[in-house]
PDB file of C-alpha atoms in Angstrom:
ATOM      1  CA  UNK A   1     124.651  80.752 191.415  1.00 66.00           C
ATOM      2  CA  UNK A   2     121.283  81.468 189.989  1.00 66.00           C
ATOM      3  CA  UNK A   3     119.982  79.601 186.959  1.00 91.00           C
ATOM      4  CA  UNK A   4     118.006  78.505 184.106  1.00 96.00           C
ATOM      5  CA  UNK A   5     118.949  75.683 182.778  1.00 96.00           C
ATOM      6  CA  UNK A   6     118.213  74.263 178.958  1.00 96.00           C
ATOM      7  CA  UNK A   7     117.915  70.653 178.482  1.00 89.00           C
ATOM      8  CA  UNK A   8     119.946  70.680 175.301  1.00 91.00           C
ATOM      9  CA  UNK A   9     122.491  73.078 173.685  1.00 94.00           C
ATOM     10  CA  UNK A  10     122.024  71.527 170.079  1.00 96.00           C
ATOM     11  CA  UNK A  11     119.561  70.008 168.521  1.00 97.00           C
ATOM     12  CA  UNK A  12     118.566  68.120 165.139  1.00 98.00           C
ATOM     13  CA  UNK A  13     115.428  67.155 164.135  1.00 97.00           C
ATOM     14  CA  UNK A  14     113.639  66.309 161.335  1.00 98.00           C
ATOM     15  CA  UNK A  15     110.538  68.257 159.398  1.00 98.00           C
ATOM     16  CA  UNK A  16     106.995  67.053 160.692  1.00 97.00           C
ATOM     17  CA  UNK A  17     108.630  65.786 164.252  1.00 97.00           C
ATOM     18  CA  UNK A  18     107.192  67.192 167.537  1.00 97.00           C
ATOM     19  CA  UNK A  19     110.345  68.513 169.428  1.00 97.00           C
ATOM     20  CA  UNK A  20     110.018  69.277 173.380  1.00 97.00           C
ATOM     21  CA  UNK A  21     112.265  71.982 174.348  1.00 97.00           C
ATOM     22  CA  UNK A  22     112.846  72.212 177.913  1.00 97.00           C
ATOM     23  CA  UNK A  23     113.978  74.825 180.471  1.00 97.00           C
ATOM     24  CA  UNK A  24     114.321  74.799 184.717  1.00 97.00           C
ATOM     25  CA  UNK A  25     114.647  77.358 186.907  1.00 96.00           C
ATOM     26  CA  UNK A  26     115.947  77.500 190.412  1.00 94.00           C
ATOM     27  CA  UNK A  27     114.941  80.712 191.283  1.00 90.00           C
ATOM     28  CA  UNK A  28     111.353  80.265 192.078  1.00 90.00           C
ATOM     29  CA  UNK A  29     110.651  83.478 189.205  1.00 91.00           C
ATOM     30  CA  UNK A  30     107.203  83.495 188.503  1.00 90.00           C
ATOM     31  CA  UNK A  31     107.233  84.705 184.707  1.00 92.00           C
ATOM     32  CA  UNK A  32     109.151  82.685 183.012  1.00 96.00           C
ATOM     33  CA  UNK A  33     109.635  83.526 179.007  1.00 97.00           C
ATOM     34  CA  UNK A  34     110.952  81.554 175.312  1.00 98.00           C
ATOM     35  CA  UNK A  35     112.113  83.708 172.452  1.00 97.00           C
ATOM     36  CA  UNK A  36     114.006  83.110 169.569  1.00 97.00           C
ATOM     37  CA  UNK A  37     116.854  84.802 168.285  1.00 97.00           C
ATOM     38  CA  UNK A  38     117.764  85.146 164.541  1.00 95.00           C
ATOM     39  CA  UNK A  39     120.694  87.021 162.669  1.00 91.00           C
ATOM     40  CA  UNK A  40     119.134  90.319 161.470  1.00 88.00           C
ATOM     41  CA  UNK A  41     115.610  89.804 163.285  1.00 91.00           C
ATOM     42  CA  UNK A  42     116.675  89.589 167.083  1.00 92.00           C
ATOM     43  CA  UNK A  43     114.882  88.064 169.996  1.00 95.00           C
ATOM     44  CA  UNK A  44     111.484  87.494 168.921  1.00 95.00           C
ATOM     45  CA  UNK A  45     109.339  86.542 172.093  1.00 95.00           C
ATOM     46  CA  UNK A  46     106.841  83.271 171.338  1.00 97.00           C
ATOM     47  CA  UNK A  47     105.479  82.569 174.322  1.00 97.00           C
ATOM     48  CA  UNK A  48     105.485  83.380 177.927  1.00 96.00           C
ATOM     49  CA  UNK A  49     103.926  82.768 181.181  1.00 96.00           C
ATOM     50  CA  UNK A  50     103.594  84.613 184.575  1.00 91.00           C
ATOM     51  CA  UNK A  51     102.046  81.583 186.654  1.00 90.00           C
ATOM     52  CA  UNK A  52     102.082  78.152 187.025  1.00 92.00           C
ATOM     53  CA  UNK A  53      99.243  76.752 184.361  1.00 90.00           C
ATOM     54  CA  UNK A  54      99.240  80.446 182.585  1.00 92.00           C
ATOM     55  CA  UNK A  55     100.496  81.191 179.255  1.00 95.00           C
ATOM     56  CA  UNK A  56     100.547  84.301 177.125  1.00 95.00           C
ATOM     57  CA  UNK A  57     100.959  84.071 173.354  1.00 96.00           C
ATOM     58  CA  UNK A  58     104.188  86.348 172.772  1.00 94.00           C
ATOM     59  CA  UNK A  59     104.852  87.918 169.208  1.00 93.00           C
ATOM     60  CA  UNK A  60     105.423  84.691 167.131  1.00 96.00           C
ATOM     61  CA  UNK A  61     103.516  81.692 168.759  1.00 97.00           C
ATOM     62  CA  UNK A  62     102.531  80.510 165.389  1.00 97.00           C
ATOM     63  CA  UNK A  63     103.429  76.983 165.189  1.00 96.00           C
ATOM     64  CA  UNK A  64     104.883  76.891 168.670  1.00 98.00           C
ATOM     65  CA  UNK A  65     102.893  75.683 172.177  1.00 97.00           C
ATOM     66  CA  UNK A  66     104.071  75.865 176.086  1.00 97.00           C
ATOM     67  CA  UNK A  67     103.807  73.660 179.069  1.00 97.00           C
ATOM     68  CA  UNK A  68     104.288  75.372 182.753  1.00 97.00           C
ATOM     69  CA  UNK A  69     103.054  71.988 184.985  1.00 95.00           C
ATOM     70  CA  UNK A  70     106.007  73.679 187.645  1.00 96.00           C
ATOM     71  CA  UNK A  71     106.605  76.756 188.407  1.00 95.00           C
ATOM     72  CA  UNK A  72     110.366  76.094 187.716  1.00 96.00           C
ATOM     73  CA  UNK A  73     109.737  74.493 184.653  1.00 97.00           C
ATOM     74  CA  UNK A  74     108.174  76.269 180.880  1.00 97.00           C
ATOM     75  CA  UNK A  75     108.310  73.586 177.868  1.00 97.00           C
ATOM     76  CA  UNK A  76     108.409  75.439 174.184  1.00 98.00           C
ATOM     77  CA  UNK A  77     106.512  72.459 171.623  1.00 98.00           C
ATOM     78  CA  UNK A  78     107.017  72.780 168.544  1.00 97.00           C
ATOM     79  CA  UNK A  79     104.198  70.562 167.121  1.00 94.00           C
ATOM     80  CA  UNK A  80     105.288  69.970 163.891  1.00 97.00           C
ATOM     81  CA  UNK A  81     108.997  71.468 163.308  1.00 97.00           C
ATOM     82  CA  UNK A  82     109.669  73.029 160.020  1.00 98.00           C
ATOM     83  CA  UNK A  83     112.704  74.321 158.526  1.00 98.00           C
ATOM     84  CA  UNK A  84     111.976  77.792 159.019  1.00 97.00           C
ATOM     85  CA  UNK A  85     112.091  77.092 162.692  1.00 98.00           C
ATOM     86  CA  UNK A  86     115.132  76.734 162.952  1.00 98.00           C
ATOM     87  CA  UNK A  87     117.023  78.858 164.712  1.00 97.00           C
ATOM     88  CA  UNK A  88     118.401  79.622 167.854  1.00 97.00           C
ATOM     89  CA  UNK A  89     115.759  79.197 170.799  1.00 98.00           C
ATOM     90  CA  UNK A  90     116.571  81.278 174.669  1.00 98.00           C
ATOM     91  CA  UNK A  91     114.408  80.521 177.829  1.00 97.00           C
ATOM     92  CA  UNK A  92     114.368  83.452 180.420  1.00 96.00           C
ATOM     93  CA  UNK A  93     112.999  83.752 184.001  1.00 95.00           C
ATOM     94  CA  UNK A  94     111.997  86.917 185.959  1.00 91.00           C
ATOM     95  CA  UNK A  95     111.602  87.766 189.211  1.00 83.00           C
ATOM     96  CA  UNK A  96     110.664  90.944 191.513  1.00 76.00           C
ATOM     97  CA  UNK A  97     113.421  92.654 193.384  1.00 68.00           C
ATOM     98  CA  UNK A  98     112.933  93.450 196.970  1.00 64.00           C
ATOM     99  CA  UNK A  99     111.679  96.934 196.395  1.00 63.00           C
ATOM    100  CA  UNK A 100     109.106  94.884 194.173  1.00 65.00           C
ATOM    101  CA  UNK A 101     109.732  95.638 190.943  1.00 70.00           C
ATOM    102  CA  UNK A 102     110.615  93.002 188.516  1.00 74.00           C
ATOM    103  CA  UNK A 103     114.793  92.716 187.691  1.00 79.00           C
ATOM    104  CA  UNK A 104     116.094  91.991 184.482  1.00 87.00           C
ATOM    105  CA  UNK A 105     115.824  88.740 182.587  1.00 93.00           C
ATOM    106  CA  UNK A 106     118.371  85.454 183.589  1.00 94.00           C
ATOM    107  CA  UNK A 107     118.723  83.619 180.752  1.00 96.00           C
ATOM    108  CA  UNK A 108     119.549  80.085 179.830  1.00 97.00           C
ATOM    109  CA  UNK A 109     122.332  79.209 177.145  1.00 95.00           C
ATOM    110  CA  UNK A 110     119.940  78.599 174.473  1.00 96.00           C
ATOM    111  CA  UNK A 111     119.498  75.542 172.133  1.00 97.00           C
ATOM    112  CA  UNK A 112     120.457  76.020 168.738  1.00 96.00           C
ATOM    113  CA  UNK A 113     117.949  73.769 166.924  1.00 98.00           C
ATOM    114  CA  UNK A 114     118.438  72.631 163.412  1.00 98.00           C
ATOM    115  CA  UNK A 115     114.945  71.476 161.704  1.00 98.00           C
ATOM    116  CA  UNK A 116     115.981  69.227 158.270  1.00 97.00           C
TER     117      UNK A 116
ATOM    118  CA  UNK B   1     104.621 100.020 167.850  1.00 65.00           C
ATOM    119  CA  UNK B   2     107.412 100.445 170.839  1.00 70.00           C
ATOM    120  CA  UNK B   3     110.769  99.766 168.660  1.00 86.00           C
ATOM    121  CA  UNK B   4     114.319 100.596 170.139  1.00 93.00           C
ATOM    122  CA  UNK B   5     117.181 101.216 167.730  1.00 95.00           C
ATOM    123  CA  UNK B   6     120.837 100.166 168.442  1.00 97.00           C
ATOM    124  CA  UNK B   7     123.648 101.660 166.768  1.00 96.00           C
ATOM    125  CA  UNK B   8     125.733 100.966 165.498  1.00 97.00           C
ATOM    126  CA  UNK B   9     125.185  97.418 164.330  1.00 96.00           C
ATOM    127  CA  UNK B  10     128.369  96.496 163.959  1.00 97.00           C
ATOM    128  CA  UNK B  11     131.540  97.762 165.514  1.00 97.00           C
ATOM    129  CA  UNK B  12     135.490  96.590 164.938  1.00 97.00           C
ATOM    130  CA  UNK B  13     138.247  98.789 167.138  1.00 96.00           C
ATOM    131  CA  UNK B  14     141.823  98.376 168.454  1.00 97.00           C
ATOM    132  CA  UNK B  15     142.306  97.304 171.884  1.00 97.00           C
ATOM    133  CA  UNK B  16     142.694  99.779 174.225  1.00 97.00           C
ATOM    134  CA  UNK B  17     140.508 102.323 172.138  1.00 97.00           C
ATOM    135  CA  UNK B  18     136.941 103.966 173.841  1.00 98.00           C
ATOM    136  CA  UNK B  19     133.882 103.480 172.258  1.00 97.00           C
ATOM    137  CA  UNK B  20     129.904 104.842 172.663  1.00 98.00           C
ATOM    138  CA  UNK B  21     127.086 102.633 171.557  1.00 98.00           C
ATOM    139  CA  UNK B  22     123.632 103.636 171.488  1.00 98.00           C
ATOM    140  CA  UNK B  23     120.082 102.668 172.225  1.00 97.00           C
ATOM    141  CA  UNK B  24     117.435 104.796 171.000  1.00 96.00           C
ATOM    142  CA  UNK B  25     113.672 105.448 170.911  1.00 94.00           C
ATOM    143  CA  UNK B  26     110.660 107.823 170.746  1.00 92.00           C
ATOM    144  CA  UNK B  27     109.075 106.040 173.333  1.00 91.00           C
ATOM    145  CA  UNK B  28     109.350 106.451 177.074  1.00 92.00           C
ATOM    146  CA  UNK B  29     110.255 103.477 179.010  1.00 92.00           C
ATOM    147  CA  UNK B  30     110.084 102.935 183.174  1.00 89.00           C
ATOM    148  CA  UNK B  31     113.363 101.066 182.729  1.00 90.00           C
ATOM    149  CA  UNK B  32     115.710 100.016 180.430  1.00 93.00           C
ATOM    150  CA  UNK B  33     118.112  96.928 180.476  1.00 95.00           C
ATOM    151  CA  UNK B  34     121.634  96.685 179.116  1.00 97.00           C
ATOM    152  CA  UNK B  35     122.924  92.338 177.976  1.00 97.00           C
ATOM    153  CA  UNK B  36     125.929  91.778 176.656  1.00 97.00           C
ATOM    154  CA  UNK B  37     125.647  88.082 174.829  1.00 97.00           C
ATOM    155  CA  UNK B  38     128.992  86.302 173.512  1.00 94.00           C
ATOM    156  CA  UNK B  39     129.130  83.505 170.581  1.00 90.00           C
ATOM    157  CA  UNK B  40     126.922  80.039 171.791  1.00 88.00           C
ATOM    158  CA  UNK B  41     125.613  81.769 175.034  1.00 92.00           C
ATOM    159  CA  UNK B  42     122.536  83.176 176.338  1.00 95.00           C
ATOM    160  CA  UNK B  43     122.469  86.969 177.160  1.00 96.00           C
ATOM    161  CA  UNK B  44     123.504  88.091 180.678  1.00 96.00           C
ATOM    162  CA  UNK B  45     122.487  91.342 182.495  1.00 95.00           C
ATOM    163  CA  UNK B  46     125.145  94.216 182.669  1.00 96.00           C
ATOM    164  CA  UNK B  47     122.684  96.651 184.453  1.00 95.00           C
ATOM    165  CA  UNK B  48     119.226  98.250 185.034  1.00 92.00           C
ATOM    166  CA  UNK B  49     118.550 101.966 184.761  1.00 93.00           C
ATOM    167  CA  UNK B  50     115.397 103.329 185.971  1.00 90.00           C
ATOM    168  CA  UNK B  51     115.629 107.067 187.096  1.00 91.00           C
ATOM    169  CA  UNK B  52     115.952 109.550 183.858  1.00 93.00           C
ATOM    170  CA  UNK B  53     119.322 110.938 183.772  1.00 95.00           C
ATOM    171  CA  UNK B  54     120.899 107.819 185.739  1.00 95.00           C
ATOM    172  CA  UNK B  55     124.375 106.963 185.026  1.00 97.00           C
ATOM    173  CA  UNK B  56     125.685 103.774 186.340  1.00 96.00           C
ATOM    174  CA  UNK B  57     129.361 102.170 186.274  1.00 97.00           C
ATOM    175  CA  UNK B  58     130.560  98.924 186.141  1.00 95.00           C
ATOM    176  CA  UNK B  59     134.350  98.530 185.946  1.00 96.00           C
ATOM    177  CA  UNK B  60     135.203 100.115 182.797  1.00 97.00           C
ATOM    178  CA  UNK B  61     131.652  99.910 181.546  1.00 97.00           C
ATOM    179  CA  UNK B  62     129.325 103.554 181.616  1.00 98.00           C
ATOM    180  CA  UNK B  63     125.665 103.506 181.485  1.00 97.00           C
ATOM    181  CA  UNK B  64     123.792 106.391 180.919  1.00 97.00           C
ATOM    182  CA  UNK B  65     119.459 106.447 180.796  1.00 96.00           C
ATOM    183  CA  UNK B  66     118.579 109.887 178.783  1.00 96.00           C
ATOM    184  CA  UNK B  67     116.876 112.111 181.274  1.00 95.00           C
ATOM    185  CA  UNK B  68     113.691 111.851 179.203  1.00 95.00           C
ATOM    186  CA  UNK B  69     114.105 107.673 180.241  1.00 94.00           C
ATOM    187  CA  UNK B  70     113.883 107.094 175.787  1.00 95.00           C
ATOM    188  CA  UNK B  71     117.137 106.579 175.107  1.00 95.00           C
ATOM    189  CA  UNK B  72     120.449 105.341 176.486  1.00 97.00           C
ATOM    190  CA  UNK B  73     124.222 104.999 176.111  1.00 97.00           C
ATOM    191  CA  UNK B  74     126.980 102.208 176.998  1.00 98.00           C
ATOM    192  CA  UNK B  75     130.321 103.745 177.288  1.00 98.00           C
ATOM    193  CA  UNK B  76     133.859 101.491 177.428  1.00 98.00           C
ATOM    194  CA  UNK B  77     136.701 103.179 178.196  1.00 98.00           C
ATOM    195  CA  UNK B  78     139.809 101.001 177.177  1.00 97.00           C
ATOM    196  CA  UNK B  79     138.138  98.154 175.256  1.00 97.00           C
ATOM    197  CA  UNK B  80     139.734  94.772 175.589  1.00 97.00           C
ATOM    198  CA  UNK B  81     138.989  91.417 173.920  1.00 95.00           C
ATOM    199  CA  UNK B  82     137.113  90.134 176.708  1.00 94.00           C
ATOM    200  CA  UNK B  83     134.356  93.063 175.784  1.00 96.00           C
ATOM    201  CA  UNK B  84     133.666  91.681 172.720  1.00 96.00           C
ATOM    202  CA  UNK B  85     130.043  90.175 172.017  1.00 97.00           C
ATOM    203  CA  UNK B  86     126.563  91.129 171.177  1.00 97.00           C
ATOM    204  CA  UNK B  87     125.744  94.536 173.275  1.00 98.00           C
ATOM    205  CA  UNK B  88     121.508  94.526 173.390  1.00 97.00           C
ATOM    206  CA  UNK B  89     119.487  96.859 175.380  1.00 97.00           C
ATOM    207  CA  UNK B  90     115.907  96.294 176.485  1.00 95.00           C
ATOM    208  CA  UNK B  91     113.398  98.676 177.799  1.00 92.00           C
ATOM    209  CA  UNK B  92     110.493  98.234 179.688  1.00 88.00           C
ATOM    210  CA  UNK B  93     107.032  99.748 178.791  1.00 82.00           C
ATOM    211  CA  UNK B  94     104.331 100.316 181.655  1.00 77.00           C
ATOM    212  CA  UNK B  95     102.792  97.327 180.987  1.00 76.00           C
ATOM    213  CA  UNK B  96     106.055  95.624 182.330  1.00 76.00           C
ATOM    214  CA  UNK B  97     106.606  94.012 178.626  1.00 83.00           C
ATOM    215  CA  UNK B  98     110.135  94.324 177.693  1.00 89.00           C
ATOM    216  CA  UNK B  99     110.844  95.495 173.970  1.00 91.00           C
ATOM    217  CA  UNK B 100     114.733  94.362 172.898  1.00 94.00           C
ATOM    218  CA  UNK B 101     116.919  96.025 170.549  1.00 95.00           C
ATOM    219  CA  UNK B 102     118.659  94.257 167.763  1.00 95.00           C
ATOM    220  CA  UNK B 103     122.128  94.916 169.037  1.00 96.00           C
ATOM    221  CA  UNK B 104     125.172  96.001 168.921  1.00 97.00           C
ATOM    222  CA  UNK B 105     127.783  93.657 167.723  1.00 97.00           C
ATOM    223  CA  UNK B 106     131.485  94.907 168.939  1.00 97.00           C
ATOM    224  CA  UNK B 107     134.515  93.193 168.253  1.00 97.00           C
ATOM    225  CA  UNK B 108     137.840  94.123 169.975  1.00 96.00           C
ATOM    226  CA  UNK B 109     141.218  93.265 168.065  1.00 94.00           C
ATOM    227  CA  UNK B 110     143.946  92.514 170.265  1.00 90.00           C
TER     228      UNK B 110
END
């Protein structure tokens, strides 16, 4: 079975740390995607990255960086967590179909992260 | 500013009932995507729709892409508790960004 994995599924930490969120795919996807997901707001999309060593500032990348070292690996930073990031964080690969078009989204089971 | 409305946001029916949910827009999109995302989980993909007017079945699950490709329906015939989650639909603009919708939240009593 395809998959994206997420290093953690929950998460403390506390206000001012630097918190590495991690996610691996085995599908060799090139774009590879983090959002967030709030009650009320929805997936917001921080950051995302169609190569390896590429990244794209998404709709929220305030406070937030990314790694992509691998192609099957995209790293969300948060360089100095605050409580209003906390929140429920998704990574997502892509891929093209055979007829070349990219297919949907597969994503990971998210890590809720608590910032205190 | 692409924006795609769900409705409705929340929904709360019987077990064995049918039920419509929508996913709306004014703006065209070459493809829209239908997740269905339960409690602690990540979202997983239910289907793509790409041609205007394309209806697609899965099981007991109808998809329908409006034939001007800005709008679209999910259709359950005879709900059951398993359907119950968060129903979100995402389209895709020409730029190949994908906007998502806020929704759908359905609960099925037994």
């Amino acid at each position: 079975d395809v998959k994206v994995t997420q290093s953690s599924r929950y998460l403390v930490k506390r206000t001012g740390e630097k918190v590495f969120l991690e996610c691996v795919q085995d599908m060799d996807h090139e774009n590879m995607f983090w959002y967030r997901q709030d009650p009320g707001l929805g997936l917001r999309l921080i950051y995302f990255s169609y190569d390896v060593k590429m990244k794209e500032k998404g709709d929220i990348p305030e406070g937030y960086s990314v790694s992509r070292e691998k192609k099957e690996r995209f790293s969300l930073i948060l360089e100095s967590a605050s409580t209003n990031q906390t929140s429920m964080y998704l990574c997502a690969s892509r891929g093209r179909t055979g007829g070349g078009i990219f297919g949907g989204y597969t994503f990971g089971s998210g890590t809720r992260l608590t910032v205190v | 500013t692409q924006l795609l409305e769900q409705s409705p946001q929340f929904l709360s029916i019987q077990e064995g009932e049918n039920l419509t949910v929508y996913c709306n827009s004014s703006s065209v999109f070459s493809s829209l995507q239908w997740y269905r995302q339960e409690p602690g989980e990540g979202p997983v993909l239910l289907v793509t729709v790409v041609t205007g007017g394309e209806v697609k079945k899965l099981k007991r699950l109808t998809f329908q892409f409006g034939d001007a490709r800005k709008d679209s329906s999910l259709h359950i015939t005879a709900a059951q508790p398993g359907d119950t989650g968060l129903y979100l639909c995402a389209g895709a603009n020409r730029d190949d960004k994908i906007i998502f919708g806020k929704g759908t939240r359905l609960h099925i009593l037994p």
